[in-house]
Amino acid sequence: MPEGEEKVASRKSNRSATSNLRNDKSNKPKDYQHFTQNLTNQSAEEYSELFFSAFNYAAIGMALVSLEGKWMTVNRSFCELTGYTEEELKAIDFQTITHPDDLEEDLEYVRRMLNKEIDTYQMEKRYIHKLGHIVWVILSVSLVNDSSGNPLYFIAQIQDITERKQLENSHHEIIAKLSKKNRYESIIRAVTQTVHRSIDLQKVIEDSVNSMSMHIEKADNVSIYMVEGKKAVIKSYRGYPESFIEKVSRIPYPKGFTWKTIIEGEVQYCADTDKDTAMGPAGHKIGTKSYLSMPIQKKNRTLGCININSLQKNAFDEEELKLLEIVAKQIEMAIGNARKAEELRTAKKRLEERVKQRTKELTKTNESLRIEISERTKTVKRLSIMSGISRILSYESRFERAAPKILRELFKVLDMEVGELWLPTTINSETLFCAEFKSSLKSKAARKFKKFTIKTTLGIDSFPGYSLKKRKPVWIPDLTKNPVFTRRQLAQELGLRSGLAFPIIVDGKPVGGMNFFTTKMAETSPDLYEMMTKLGHDIGQFLSRAKMVEELRESEARFRTMADSAPVMIWIAGTDKSCIWFNKEWLDFRGRNLEEEIVNGWVAGIHPDDRKPCIETYHTAFDKRESFEMEYRLQNAEGEYRWIVDRGIPKFSGDGMFRGYIGSCVDIHDRKITEELRRIKLTERENLLREVQHRIKNNLQMVMDMLDLQYEAIKSKKARDALRDTRSRIMSIARLHTRLRDEKKPDQIHLADHIEHLIQDLQKISGRKDDSVKFNLDIEDIKLDADTLVSVGFIINELVSNSLKHAFGQENKGIVSIKLSSSGKEKITLEVSDNGDGLPKGFNFKSTTTLGINIVRTFTQQLGGKLVRLNSRKGAGFKVTFKHSRGEFGHVQKYESSHI
């Protein structure tokens, strides 16, 4: 039923109950006679009925309390507010459910009222609900006197203000946090303004130490160390005595927490130096109780550290540590800027010295450079020729079209009258034919020479073949006297005097050659040979490249055909990071054409939240020439953003040259959504489990506190022993729930640690001396789920408690042994024994009705195990064997201690 309907129903029920009470005097409270005994007429009795009707069904809590503090009568609202029934409240006094922190004030008001100093009082106080939580109320109390003015009882009105108090506390917390935040921002601003005033390194360090010492409240000692070789050298400090500085001004590697911070490059915070092993004796001597050490870094290299010491333990909370880390980063930045400025100043001095030196050197070499420029002018001219030929080779896609242009270019340079291109007649042939002929001579002899050349085939030993065989240029100063040149007669008729032949080399093999002839008698030079050799190499490279281009075109056509039919999205990027092609699957997914997607058109389809990290990943991998994989959301043809995984790999040519990237994308949207839902559910489950464990632990702690109070109030030894045993059992459960709350994996808990803490608690409760009973533990490192652990913990709790209570006298010493082992991967055996007085004669544990043995028997049955008694000459022992398939088994850990 909704809350509003419940209230309406409650009011109707109250009115009905009031009406019934008027008609039926049997509904009067039990203490009715007490309150009406002094009333002598009928109208007084009716008045009393109306009073108690209003009392019982009032919307706020109402109660009559005796002068001794006992509840005499309470109404329904008060019972609902506290969680107790009227009978339960009448069995206790008001102090029992009052919060301890409010009890003294409440009792003081009662004392003053009884002394007639005040007639009534009102206060805000806390009741402890039956379920253990706190209920805030406004309590109004008045004292009722008889006709003679003697006090009879108290009447109390109780109004629930829990929600209001919770809201007030929430507002106070928010205000406190804002105040703290403003203070932190002021400190950060003050320190930042101070440390960035200068770029002098030492001044920055001094200002940093001064500012931290001045503005950080609990910083009693502040220092900055910088690394110099194998020592950490103090550069500035505040708050330390000089005797301390003399000892720690230069700390050798790797001593103390200063070097620990420098080596690990991480913040070191010690809240209690009494438990610390890194700090040296000098720190303890000056009274350091806690310290914070933060590294000063530059490009992942630690240059030094900032140390802040306090004379208080737990000096800094989590928020203050974050504040100090921000401050440290500002100081680190300022020190980095100062070091950079110092490096720039040093570099400037070195540069000025180098400029002076270089000026002297340039002056000395000036004359030699002038001579060299003169020589290089000739070389530049030849390089321009090579550049012209290279342009021809780059523009023409086929060698047959480029050859005439190359011959024409060389005519201009070499001042030749005849040029020829000779190629093998067949692959690997040793005969050559003239594939191209060029002549500037116009005569009958020239036509005769061309006709003869075009129809002639030459062997490998001929003039052009000779250069192919030698794989280098060949110069013939006088054609008429050279036996290698077979056309001597025709050349003489034409007037040709000198000739030059050079080979065309492709992949290290000669594939053709060029001949040039002139009518002049000329001598060649070394640089001409070099130029001709390079020219032959360039032409050969062109032929090889043309062949590769053709093969690549065919390969690319085959690739694109396969890529368009592939079930994944494929893309290709050039060397400038721009995408130059997408396959059909990609374009269908995006609902766009290739012209819209190429270059950077595809980037617009990336989800705005994913665009920046996606582009950064792509560019970073591209610059490093590394493969990459990334997930992002891409808009499809319907406008929906879907998760895809994109994998890209760099492309390289056979000679190792970078050619861009090729990548593939797969739609993983359904898997991604499923994973996210699973992660959310898992997080919710873990949070809920921890909250439940926390609440259970708090409730158990409240029960133990109530048992402690009851224990102190009871005088019967038997009852006190029963309460102590009950508290021991509850403590075992509470200990387990504490571990369940703290465990990262609460479904798998180390049993050895749990048993160790359990025994410590049992020893404290037993009241025995620490050295009277020793515990020998032989425990295999087994992890159990929470349900099994509860059962095992109860069994150990009962058996060990029995040994501590009954096995030894109060002054006698003894040994309790606990052994836990696994057999195979499912069977677990637990043995608990002692060397005490043993069990009573005729004791039959199977038929006994003692609570402890019954508990052990019950939890053994819950485990599906078997309980047997161990036979031994002295003492008593029990063995429990059970199966458990969900546990994890590891190495054996053995313990032997008298103070477990």
PDB file of N, CA, C and O in Angstrom, residues 16 21-22 38 64-65 266 273 304 317 334 374 423 506-507 557 563 594 611 658 665 684 709 755 797 822 846:
ATOM      1  N   SER A  16     -11.842   4.916  14.401  1.00  0.00           N
ATOM      2  CA  SER A  16     -12.689   3.760  14.718  1.00  0.00           C
ATOM      3  C   SER A  16     -12.365   3.234  16.101  1.00  0.00           C
ATOM      4  O   SER A  16     -13.247   2.907  16.886  1.00  0.00           O
ATOM      5  N   LEU A  21     -13.615   2.598  21.839  1.00  0.00           N
ATOM      6  CA  LEU A  21     -13.191   2.734  23.224  1.00  0.00           C
ATOM      7  C   LEU A  21     -14.258   3.433  24.056  1.00  0.00           C
ATOM      8  O   LEU A  21     -14.493   3.101  25.217  1.00  0.00           O
ATOM      9  N   ARG A  22     -14.924   4.385  23.437  1.00  0.00           N
ATOM     10  CA  ARG A  22     -15.977   5.081  24.176  1.00  0.00           C
ATOM     11  C   ARG A  22     -17.138   4.145  24.513  1.00  0.00           C
ATOM     12  O   ARG A  22     -17.770   4.268  25.548  1.00  0.00           O
ATOM     13  N   ASN A  38      -8.891   8.782  41.860  1.00  0.00           N
ATOM     14  CA  ASN A  38      -9.211  10.003  42.593  1.00  0.00           C
ATOM     15  C   ASN A  38     -10.412  10.750  42.013  1.00  0.00           C
ATOM     16  O   ASN A  38     -10.762  11.837  42.461  1.00  0.00           O
ATOM     17  N   LEU A  64       3.764   7.649  29.526  1.00  0.00           N
ATOM     18  CA  LEU A  64       3.748   7.980  30.948  1.00  0.00           C
ATOM     19  C   LEU A  64       4.891   7.215  31.593  1.00  0.00           C
ATOM     20  O   LEU A  64       5.012   5.991  31.414  1.00  0.00           O
ATOM     21  N   VAL A  65       5.753   7.926  32.326  1.00  0.00           N
ATOM     22  CA  VAL A  65       6.962   7.337  32.875  1.00  0.00           C
ATOM     23  C   VAL A  65       6.942   7.504  34.381  1.00  0.00           C
ATOM     24  O   VAL A  65       6.654   8.600  34.901  1.00  0.00           O
ATOM     25  N   GLU A 266      57.577   7.753  -7.087  1.00  0.00           N
ATOM     26  CA  GLU A 266      56.195   7.812  -6.630  1.00  0.00           C
ATOM     27  C   GLU A 266      56.108   8.494  -5.268  1.00  0.00           C
ATOM     28  O   GLU A 266      57.082   8.515  -4.507  1.00  0.00           O
ATOM     29  N   THR A 273      55.350   6.981  11.780  1.00  0.00           N
ATOM     30  CA  THR A 273      56.743   6.575  11.594  1.00  0.00           C
ATOM     31  C   THR A 273      57.163   5.458  12.544  1.00  0.00           C
ATOM     32  O   THR A 273      58.199   4.834  12.322  1.00  0.00           O
ATOM     33  N   GLY A 304      64.702  14.970  -8.105  1.00  0.00           N
ATOM     34  CA  GLY A 304      64.827  15.210  -6.674  1.00  0.00           C
ATOM     35  C   GLY A 304      63.489  14.946  -5.994  1.00  0.00           C
ATOM     36  O   GLY A 304      62.631  14.251  -6.541  1.00  0.00           O
ATOM     37  N   ASP A 317      45.080  14.087   5.759  1.00  0.00           N
ATOM     38  CA  ASP A 317      44.054  13.160   5.262  1.00  0.00           C
ATOM     39  C   ASP A 317      44.149  13.068   3.746  1.00  0.00           C
ATOM     40  O   ASP A 317      45.036  13.671   3.128  1.00  0.00           O
ATOM     41  N   ALA A 334      57.657  24.822 -11.750  1.00  0.00           N
ATOM     42  CA  ALA A 334      58.502  26.007 -11.576  1.00  0.00           C
ATOM     43  C   ALA A 334      59.977  25.641 -11.601  1.00  0.00           C
ATOM     44  O   ALA A 334      60.798  26.328 -12.223  1.00  0.00           O
ATOM     45  N   SER A 374      84.006  27.575 -58.011  1.00  0.00           N
ATOM     46  CA  SER A 374      84.350  27.582 -59.448  1.00  0.00           C
ATOM     47  C   SER A 374      84.301  26.180 -60.029  1.00  0.00           C
ATOM     48  O   SER A 374      83.796  25.962 -61.134  1.00  0.00           O
ATOM     49  N   LEU A 423      69.381  -2.601 -77.823  1.00  0.00           N
ATOM     50  CA  LEU A 423      68.757  -3.512 -76.876  1.00  0.00           C
ATOM     51  C   LEU A 423      68.986  -4.942 -77.318  1.00  0.00           C
ATOM     52  O   LEU A 423      69.161  -5.203 -78.526  1.00  0.00           O
ATOM     53  N   VAL A 506      69.801  -2.707 -65.077  1.00  0.00           N
ATOM     54  CA  VAL A 506      68.553  -2.900 -64.333  1.00  0.00           C
ATOM     55  C   VAL A 506      68.773  -4.024 -63.326  1.00  0.00           C
ATOM     56  O   VAL A 506      69.070  -5.157 -63.724  1.00  0.00           O
ATOM     57  N   ASP A 507      68.628  -3.711 -62.059  1.00  0.00           N
ATOM     58  CA  ASP A 507      68.786  -4.705 -60.988  1.00  0.00           C
ATOM     59  C   ASP A 507      70.123  -5.433 -61.086  1.00  0.00           C
ATOM     60  O   ASP A 507      70.222  -6.643 -60.896  1.00  0.00           O
ATOM     61  N   ALA A 557      44.390  -3.843 -58.776  1.00  0.00           N
ATOM     62  CA  ALA A 557      43.076  -4.169 -59.330  1.00  0.00           C
ATOM     63  C   ALA A 557      42.536  -5.443 -58.713  1.00  0.00           C
ATOM     64  O   ALA A 557      41.358  -5.536 -58.352  1.00  0.00           O
ATOM     65  N   ALA A 563      38.817  -6.866 -52.016  1.00  0.00           N
ATOM     66  CA  ALA A 563      38.436  -6.041 -50.878  1.00  0.00           C
ATOM     67  C   ALA A 563      36.961  -5.656 -50.935  1.00  0.00           C
ATOM     68  O   ALA A 563      36.272  -5.618 -49.909  1.00  0.00           O
ATOM     69  N   LEU A 594      32.607   7.318 -52.402  1.00  0.00           N
ATOM     70  CA  LEU A 594      34.045   7.395 -52.142  1.00  0.00           C
ATOM     71  C   LEU A 594      34.532   8.834 -52.080  1.00  0.00           C
ATOM     72  O   LEU A 594      35.379   9.174 -51.244  1.00  0.00           O
ATOM     73  N   ARG A 611      36.084  11.248 -31.089  1.00  0.00           N
ATOM     74  CA  ARG A 611      36.848  11.770 -32.220  1.00  0.00           C
ATOM     75  C   ARG A 611      38.285  12.135 -31.851  1.00  0.00           C
ATOM     76  O   ARG A 611      39.233  11.720 -32.519  1.00  0.00           O
ATOM     77  N   PHE A 658      58.276   3.476 -46.741  1.00  0.00           N
ATOM     78  CA  PHE A 658      56.932   3.565 -46.186  1.00  0.00           C
ATOM     79  C   PHE A 658      55.937   3.970 -47.261  1.00  0.00           C
ATOM     80  O   PHE A 658      56.149   4.930 -48.007  1.00  0.00           O
ATOM     81  N   CYS A 665      37.935  -2.757 -40.396  1.00  0.00           N
ATOM     82  CA  CYS A 665      37.030  -2.441 -39.295  1.00  0.00           C
ATOM     83  C   CYS A 665      35.939  -3.505 -39.209  1.00  0.00           C
ATOM     84  O   CYS A 665      35.450  -3.980 -40.242  1.00  0.00           O
ATOM     85  N   GLU A 684      27.021  -3.162  -9.698  1.00  0.00           N
ATOM     86  CA  GLU A 684      25.884  -3.025  -8.781  1.00  0.00           C
ATOM     87  C   GLU A 684      25.855  -4.169  -7.776  1.00  0.00           C
ATOM     88  O   GLU A 684      25.589  -3.968  -6.583  1.00  0.00           O
ATOM     89  N   LEU A 709      26.378  -4.893  27.893  1.00  0.00           N
ATOM     90  CA  LEU A 709      25.628  -4.163  28.908  1.00  0.00           C
ATOM     91  C   LEU A 709      24.839  -5.123  29.815  1.00  0.00           C
ATOM     92  O   LEU A 709      24.798  -4.977  31.044  1.00  0.00           O
ATOM     93  N   ILE A 755      41.091 -17.992  10.999  1.00  0.00           N
ATOM     94  CA  ILE A 755      41.284 -18.813  12.200  1.00  0.00           C
ATOM     95  C   ILE A 755      42.208 -18.100  13.179  1.00  0.00           C
ATOM     96  O   ILE A 755      41.992 -18.105  14.399  1.00  0.00           O
ATOM     97  N   ASN A 797      35.114 -22.342  16.733  1.00  0.00           N
ATOM     98  CA  ASN A 797      34.780 -21.500  17.884  1.00  0.00           C
ATOM     99  C   ASN A 797      34.302 -22.355  19.061  1.00  0.00           C
ATOM    100  O   ASN A 797      34.744 -22.176  20.208  1.00  0.00           O
ATOM    101  N   SER A 822      43.582 -30.706   3.113  1.00  0.00           N
ATOM    102  CA  SER A 822      42.715 -31.114   2.015  1.00  0.00           C
ATOM    103  C   SER A 822      43.247 -32.405   1.422  1.00  0.00           C
ATOM    104  O   SER A 822      44.451 -32.636   1.368  1.00  0.00           O
ATOM    105  N   LYS A 846      27.421 -38.161  20.831  1.00  0.00           N
ATOM    106  CA  LYS A 846      26.337 -38.340  19.868  1.00  0.00           C
ATOM    107  C   LYS A 846      24.966 -38.113  20.509  1.00  0.00           C
ATOM    108  O   LYS A 846      24.010 -37.742  19.839  1.00  0.00           O
TER     109      LYS A 846
END
